[in-house]
GROMACS .gro file of C-alpha atoms in nm:
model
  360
    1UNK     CA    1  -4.154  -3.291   2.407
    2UNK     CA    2  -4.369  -3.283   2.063
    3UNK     CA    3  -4.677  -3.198   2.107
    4UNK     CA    4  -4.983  -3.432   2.013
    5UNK     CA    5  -5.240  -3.323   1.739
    6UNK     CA    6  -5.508  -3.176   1.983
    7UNK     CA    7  -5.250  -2.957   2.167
    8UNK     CA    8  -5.152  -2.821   1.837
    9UNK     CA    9  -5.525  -2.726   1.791
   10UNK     CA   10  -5.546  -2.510   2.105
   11UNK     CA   11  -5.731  -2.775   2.275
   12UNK     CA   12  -5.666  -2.928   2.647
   13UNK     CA   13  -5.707  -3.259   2.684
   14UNK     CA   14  -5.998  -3.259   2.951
   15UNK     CA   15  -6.184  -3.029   2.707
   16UNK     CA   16  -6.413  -3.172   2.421
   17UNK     CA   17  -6.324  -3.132   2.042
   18UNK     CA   18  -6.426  -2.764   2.037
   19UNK     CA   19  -6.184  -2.672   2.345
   20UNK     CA   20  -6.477  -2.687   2.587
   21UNK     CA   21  -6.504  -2.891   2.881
   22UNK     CA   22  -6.641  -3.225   2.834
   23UNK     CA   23  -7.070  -3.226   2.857
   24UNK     CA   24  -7.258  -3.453   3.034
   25UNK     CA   25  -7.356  -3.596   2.716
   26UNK     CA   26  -6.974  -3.621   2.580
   27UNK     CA   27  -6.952  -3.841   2.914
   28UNK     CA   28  -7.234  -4.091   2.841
   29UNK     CA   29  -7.119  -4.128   2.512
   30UNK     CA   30  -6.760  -4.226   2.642
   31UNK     CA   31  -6.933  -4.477   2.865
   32UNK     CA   32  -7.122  -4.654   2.552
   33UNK     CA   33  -6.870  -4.688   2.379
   34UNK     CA   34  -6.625  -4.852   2.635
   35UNK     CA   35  -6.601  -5.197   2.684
   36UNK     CA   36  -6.687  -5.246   3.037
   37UNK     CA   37  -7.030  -5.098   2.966
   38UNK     CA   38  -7.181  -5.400   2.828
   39UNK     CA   39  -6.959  -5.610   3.062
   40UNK     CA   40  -7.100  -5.445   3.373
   41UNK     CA   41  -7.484  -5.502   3.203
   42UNK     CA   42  -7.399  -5.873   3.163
   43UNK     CA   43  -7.289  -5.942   3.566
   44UNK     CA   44  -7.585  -5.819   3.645
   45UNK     CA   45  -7.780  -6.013   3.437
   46UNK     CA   46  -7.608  -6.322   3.506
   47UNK     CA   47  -7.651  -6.276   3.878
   48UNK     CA   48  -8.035  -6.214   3.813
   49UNK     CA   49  -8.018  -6.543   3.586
   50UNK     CA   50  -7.868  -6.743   3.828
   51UNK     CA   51  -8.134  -6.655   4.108
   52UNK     CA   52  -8.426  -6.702   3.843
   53UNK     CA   53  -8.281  -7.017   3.731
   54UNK     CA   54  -8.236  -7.194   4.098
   55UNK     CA   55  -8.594  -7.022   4.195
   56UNK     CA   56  -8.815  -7.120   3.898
   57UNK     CA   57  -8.621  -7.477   3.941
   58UNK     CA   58  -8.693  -7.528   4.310
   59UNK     CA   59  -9.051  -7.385   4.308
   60UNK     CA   60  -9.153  -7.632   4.049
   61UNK     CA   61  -8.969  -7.928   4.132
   62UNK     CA   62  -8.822  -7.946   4.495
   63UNK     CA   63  -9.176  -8.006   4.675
   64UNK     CA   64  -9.409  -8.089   4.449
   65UNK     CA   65  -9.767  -8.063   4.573
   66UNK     CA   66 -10.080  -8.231   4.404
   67UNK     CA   67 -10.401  -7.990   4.327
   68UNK     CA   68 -10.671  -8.196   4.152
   69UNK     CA   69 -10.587  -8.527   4.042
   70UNK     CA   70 -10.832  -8.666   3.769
   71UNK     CA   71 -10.931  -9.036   3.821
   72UNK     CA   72 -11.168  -9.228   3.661
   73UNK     CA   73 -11.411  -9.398   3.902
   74UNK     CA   74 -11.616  -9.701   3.885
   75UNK     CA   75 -11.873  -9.886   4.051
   76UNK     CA   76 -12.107  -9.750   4.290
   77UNK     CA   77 -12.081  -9.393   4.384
   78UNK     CA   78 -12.325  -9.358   4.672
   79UNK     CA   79 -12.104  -9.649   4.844
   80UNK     CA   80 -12.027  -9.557   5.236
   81UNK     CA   81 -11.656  -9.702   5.237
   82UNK     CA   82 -11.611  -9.570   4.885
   83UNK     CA   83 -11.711  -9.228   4.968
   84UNK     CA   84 -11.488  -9.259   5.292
   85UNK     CA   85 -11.198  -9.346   5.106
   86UNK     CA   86 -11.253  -9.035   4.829
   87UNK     CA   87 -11.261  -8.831   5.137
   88UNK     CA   88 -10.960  -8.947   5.287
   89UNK     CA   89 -10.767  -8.938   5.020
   90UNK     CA   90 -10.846  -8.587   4.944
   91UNK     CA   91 -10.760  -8.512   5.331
   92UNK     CA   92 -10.413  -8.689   5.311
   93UNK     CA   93 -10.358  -8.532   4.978
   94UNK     CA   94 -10.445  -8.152   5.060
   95UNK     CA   95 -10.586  -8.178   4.691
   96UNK     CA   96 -10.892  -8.309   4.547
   97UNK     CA   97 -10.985  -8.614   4.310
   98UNK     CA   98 -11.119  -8.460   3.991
   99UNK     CA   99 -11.325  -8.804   4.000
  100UNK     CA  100 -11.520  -8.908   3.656
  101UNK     CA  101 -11.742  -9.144   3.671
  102UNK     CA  102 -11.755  -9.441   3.371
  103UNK     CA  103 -11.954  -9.699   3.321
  104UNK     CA  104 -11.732  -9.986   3.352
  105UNK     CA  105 -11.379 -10.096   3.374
  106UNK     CA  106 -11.306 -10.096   2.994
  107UNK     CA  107 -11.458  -9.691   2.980
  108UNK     CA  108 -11.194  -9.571   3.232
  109UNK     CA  109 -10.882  -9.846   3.082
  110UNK     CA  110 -10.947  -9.586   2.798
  111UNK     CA  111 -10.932  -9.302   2.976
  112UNK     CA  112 -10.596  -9.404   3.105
  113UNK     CA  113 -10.476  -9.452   2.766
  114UNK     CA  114 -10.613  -9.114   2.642
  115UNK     CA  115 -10.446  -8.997   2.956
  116UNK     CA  116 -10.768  -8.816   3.039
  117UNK     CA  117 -10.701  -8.979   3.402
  118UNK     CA  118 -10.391  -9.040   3.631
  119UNK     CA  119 -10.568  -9.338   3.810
  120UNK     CA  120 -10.902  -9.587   3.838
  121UNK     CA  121 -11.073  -9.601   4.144
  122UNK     CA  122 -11.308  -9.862   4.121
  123UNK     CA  123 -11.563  -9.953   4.375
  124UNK     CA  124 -11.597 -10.276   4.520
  125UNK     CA  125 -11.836 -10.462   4.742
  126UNK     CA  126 -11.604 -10.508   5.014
  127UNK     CA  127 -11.348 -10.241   4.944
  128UNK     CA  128 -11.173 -10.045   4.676
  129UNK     CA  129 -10.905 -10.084   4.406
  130UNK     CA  130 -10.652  -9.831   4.333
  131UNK     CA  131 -10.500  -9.853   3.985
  132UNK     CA  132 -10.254  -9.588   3.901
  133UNK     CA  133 -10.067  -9.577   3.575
  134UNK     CA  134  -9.696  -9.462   3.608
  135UNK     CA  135  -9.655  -9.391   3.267
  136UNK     CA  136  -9.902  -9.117   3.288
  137UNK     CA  137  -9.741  -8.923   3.562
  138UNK     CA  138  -9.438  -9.129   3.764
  139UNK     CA  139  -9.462  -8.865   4.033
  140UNK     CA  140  -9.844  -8.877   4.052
  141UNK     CA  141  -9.871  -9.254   4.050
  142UNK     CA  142  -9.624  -9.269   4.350
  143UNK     CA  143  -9.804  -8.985   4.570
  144UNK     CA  144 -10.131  -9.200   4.500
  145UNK     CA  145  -9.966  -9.524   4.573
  146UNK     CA  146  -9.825  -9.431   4.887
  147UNK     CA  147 -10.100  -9.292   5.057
  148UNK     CA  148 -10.381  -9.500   4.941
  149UNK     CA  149 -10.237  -9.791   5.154
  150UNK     CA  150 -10.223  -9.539   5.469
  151UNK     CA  151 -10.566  -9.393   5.377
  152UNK     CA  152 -10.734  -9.733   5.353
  153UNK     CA  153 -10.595  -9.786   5.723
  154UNK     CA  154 -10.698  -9.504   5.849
  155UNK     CA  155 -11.110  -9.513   5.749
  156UNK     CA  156 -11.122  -9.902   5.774
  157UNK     CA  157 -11.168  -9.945   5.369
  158UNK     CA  158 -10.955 -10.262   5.275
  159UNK     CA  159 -10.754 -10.137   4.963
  160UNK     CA  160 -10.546 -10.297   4.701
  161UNK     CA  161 -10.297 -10.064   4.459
  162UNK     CA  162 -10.152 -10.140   4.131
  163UNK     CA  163  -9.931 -10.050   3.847
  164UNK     CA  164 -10.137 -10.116   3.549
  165UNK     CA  165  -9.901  -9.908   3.339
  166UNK     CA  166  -9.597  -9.923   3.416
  167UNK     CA  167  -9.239  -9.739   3.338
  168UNK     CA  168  -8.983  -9.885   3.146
  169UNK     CA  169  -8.718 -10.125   3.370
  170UNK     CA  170  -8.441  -9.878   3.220
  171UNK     CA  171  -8.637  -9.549   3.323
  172UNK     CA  172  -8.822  -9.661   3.650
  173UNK     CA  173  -8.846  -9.283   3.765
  174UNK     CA  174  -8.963  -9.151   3.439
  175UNK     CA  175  -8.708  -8.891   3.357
  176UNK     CA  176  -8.514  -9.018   3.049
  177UNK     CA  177  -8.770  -8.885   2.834
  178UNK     CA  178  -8.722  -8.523   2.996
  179UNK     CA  179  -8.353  -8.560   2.997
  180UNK     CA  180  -8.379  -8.625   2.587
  181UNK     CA  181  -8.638  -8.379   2.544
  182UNK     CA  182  -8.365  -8.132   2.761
  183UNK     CA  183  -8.117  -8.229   2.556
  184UNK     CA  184  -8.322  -8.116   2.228
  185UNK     CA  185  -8.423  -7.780   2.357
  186UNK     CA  186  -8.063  -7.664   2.486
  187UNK     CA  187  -7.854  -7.801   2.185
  188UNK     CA  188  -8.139  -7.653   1.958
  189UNK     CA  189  -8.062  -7.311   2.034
  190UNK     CA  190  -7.731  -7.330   2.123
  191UNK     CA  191  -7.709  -7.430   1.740
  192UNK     CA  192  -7.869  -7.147   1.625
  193UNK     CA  193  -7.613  -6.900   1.877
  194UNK     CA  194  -7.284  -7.129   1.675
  195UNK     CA  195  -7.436  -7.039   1.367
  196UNK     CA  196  -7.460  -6.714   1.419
  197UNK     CA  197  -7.138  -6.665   1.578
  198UNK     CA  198  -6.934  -6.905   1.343
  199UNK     CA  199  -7.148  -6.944   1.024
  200UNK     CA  200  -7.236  -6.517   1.025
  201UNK     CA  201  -7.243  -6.517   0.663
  202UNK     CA  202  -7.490  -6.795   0.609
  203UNK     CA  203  -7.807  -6.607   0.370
  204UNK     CA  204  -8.185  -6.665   0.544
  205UNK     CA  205  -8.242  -6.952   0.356
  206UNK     CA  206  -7.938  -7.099   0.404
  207UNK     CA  207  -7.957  -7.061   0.758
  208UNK     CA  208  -8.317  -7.231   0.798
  209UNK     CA  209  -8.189  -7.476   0.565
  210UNK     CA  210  -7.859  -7.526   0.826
  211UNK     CA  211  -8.088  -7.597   1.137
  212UNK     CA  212  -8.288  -7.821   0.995
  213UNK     CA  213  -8.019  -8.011   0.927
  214UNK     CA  214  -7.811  -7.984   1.262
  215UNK     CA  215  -8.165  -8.108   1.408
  216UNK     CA  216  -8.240  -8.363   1.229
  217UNK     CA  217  -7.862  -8.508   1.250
  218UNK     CA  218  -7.866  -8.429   1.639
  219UNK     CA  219  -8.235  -8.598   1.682
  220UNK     CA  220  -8.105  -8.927   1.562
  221UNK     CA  221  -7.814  -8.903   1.779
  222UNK     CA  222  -8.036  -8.837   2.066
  223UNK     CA  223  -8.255  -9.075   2.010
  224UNK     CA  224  -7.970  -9.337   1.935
  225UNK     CA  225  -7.782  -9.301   2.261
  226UNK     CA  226  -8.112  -9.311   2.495
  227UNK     CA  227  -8.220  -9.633   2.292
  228UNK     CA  228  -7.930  -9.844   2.119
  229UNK     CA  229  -7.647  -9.707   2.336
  230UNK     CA  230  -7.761  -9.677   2.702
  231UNK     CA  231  -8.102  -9.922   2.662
  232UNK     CA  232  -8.259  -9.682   2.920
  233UNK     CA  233  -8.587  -9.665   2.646
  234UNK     CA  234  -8.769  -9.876   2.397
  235UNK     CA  235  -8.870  -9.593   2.162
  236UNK     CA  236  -9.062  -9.621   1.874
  237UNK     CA  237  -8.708  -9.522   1.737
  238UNK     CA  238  -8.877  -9.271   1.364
  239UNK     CA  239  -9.116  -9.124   1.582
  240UNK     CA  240  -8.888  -9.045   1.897
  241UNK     CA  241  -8.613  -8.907   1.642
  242UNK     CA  242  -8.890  -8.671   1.442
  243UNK     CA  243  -9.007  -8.544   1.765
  244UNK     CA  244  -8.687  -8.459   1.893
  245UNK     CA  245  -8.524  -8.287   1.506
  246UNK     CA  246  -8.874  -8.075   1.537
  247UNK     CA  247  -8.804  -8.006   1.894
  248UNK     CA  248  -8.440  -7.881   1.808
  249UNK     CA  249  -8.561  -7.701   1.509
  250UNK     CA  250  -8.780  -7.505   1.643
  251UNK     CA  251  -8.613  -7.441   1.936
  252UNK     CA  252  -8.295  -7.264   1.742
  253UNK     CA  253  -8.559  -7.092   1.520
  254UNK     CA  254  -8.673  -6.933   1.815
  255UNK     CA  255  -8.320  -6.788   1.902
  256UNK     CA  256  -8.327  -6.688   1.576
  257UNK     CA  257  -8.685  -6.505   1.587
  258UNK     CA  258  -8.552  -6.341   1.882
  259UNK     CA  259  -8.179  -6.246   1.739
  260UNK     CA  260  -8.363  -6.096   1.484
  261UNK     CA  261  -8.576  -5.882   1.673
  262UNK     CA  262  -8.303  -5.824   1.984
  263UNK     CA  263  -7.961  -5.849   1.822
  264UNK     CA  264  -7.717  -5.958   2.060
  265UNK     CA  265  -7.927  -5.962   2.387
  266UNK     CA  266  -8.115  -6.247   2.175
  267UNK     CA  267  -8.010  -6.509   2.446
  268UNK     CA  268  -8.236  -6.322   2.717
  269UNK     CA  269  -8.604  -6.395   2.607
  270UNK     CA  270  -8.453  -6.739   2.441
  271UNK     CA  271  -8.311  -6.845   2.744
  272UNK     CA  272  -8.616  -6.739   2.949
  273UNK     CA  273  -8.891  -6.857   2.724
  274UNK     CA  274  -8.716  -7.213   2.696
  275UNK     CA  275  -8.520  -7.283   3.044
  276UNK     CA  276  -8.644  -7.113   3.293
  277UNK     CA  277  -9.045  -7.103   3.197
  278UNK     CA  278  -9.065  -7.410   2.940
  279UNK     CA  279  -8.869  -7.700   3.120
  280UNK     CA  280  -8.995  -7.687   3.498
  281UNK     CA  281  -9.334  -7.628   3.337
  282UNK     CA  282  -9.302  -7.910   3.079
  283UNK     CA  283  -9.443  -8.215   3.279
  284UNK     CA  284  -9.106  -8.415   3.268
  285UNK     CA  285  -8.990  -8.404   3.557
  286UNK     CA  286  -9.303  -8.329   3.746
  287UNK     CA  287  -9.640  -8.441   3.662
  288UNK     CA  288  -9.894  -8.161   3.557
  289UNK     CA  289 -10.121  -8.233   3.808
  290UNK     CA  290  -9.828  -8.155   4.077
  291UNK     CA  291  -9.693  -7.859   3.925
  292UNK     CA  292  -9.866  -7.503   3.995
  293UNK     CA  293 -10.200  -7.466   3.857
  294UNK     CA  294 -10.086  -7.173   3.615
  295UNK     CA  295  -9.776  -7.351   3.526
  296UNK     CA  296  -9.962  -7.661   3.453
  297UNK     CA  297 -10.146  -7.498   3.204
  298UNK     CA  298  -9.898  -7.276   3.042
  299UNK     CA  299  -9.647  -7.569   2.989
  300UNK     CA  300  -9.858  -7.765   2.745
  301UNK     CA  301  -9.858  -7.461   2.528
  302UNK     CA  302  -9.479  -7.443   2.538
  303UNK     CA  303  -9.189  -7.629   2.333
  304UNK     CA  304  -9.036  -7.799   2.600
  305UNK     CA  305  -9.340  -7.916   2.711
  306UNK     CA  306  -9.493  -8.019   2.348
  307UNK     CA  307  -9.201  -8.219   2.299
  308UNK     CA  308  -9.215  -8.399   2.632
  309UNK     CA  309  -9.586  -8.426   2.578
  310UNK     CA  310  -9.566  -8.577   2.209
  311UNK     CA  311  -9.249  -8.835   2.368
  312UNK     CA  312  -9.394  -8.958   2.601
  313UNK     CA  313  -9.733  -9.036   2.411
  314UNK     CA  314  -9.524  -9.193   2.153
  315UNK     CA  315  -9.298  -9.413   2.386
  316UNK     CA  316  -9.599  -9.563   2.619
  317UNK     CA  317  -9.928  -9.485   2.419
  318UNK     CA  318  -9.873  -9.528   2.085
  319UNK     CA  319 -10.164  -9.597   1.988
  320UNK     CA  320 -10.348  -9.248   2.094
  321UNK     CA  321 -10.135  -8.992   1.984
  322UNK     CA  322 -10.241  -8.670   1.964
  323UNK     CA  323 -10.235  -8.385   1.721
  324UNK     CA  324 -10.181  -8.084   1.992
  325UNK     CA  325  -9.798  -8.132   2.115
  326UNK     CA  326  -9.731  -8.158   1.721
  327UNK     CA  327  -9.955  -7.823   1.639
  328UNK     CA  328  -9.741  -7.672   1.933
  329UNK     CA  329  -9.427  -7.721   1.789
  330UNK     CA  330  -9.520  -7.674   1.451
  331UNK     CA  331  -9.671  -7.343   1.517
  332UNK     CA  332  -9.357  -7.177   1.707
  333UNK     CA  333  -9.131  -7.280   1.428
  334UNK     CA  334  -9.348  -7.117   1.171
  335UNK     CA  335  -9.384  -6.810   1.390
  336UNK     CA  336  -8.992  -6.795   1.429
  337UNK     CA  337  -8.932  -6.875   1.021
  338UNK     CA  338  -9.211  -6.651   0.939
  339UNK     CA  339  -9.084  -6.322   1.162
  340UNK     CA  340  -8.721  -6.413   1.117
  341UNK     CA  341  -8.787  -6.403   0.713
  342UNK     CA  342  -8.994  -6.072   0.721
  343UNK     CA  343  -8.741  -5.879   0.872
  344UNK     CA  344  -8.431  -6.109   0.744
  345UNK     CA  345  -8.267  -5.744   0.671
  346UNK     CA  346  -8.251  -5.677   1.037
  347UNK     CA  347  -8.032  -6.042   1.107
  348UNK     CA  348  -7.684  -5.940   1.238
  349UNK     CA  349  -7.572  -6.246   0.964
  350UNK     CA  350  -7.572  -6.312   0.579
  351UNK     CA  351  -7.392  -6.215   0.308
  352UNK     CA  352  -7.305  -5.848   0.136
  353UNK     CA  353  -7.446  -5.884  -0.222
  354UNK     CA  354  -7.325  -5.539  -0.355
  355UNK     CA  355  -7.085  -5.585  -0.659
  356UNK     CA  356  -6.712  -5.625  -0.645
  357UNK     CA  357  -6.633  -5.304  -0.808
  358UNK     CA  358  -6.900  -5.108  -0.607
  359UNK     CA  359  -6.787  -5.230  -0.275
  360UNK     CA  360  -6.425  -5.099  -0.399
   0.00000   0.00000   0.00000
């Protein structure tokens, strides 16, 4: 039998390349360069993924619990039955009323549609009225409108609760606007991971220049098959599509950002940042005032929860929009563009520049 190059060199094949045994460092490096190496690392993390996913998920969304609600109240404060039914509610809630007090009816309409409040209490001579606003928060509105009825039994206080901003007849629970918000977050950065992975070559520029586009095309086709095909929302169709190309735009910049930084394990902080922190935390689903205090506040600061933020303003209170979902957005995708550009050289994509006859 021939025999193979390294027996011809004196060596054994359990030895190393100098015809000693094999170190313990000789073994590691064996083990990163095999294959199952980075497919063991990935099980794992999938498994931990899953169970992160389905906890951060459930904790948010699968008993939500109210912890201060802000209403706007009106009329007298000192009031006996008023002050009852404050308490009672508070009691039945296992939160309290962040109640603010305004002047008249008109003060705390405004409120509503600054969505400084959730709800109107307002005091009456014989009894109270409840006026929630489902557009605010659907979930919020429907805690307060079930148990101010059972409330106003229980201390005597005759009560009467109303809508007096409704949800669109094709929405009635409130969610389409998360599920198009969703929709903008996932594609966004699942863009960005097809570029890289099918469009390698593309230069910096190029690439920036490439997700702007893919959001902007993939905004208006959001935004047309919640509105003109489905009918499930009247939106204020340039505003609703701008929202959502930002909100896909910045989301694949910040795969980007990260690929940059991370390489390949890129989808990690992405997926972490945007799924499992930013959507249960984004108010879509769940109304802030339900969600975990901390969670609550981090969303807001969040692309997911911008974007639902800035929709939903746009689809029910046009008229008081408001600059902070916008700066949100807006500042993560400059973040992303800026650190992706300062250390473009470190991108696993572009082009090789070098001459033809040099790279020969």
């Amino acid at each position: 039998m021939p025999e193979t190059a390294a027996e011809q060199r004196g060596e054994r094949p359990e030895h190393g390349a100098h015809g000693r045994p094999p170190t313990r460092a000789d073994r590691w490096a064996s083990v990163r360069k095999s294959p199952f190496l980075p497919a063991s690392v990935l099980v794992l993390i999938l498994a931990a993924a899953a169970a992160l996913f389905a906890g951060s998920y459930t904790y948010t969304m699968a008993n939500p619990t109210p912890r201060q609600i802000p209403t706007a109240l009106v009329g007298p404060a000192d009031a006996p039955h008023g002050r009852r039914f404050v308490a009672g509610m508070e009691e039945a809630l296992n939160a309290s009323l962040k109640v603010r007090r305004y002047a008249d009816e008109a003060g705390a309409r405004r409120a509503v549609e600054e969505q400084e409040v959730f709800a109107v209490l307002t005091v009456r001579q014989r009894g109270v009225e409840l006026d929630v606003a489902g557009a605010a928060g659907a979930t919020v509105a429907q805690v307060l409108a079930e148990a101010g009825p059972a409330v106003g039994r229980a201390t005597g206080v005759p009560v009467r609760v109303r809508d007096v901003k409704p949800l669109q007849p094709g929405d009635p629970r409130g969610l389409a606007l998360f599920y198009i918000s969703l929709a903008a977050v996932i594609i966004g950065f699942v863009g960005a991971i097809q570029l890289s992975v099918h469009a390698r070559a593309l230069d910096p520029g190029e690439r920036i220049a490439f997700t702007a586009a893919y959001a902007l095309l993939g905004g208006v086709a959001i935004a047309a098959t919640a509105d003109w095909l489905l009918g499930a929302l009247d939106l204020p169709f340039a505003e609703s599509w701008l929202i959502l190309a930002l909100t896909m735009f910045t989301s694949g910049m910040v795969f980007t950002m990260f690929n940059t930084l991370m390489g390949r394990w890129a989808m990690l902080p992405t997926w972490g940042l945007m799924v499992l922190l930013g959507n249960p935390s984004s108010g879509g689903a769940v109304s802030w005032p339900l969600l975990p205090s901390a969670l609550g506040h981090i969303g807001r600061w969040l692309p997911p929860g911008a974007s639902v933020n800035a929709q939903h303003t746009a689809v029910y209170f046009g008229d008081h929009q408001h600059l902070f979902p916008f700066a949100v957005l807006g500042g993560w995708a400059l973040l992303s563009c800026a650190v992706f550009w300062a250390w473009r050289h470190r991108h696993p994509g572009g082009r090789d520049r070098a001459p033809a006859h040099a790279a020969a």
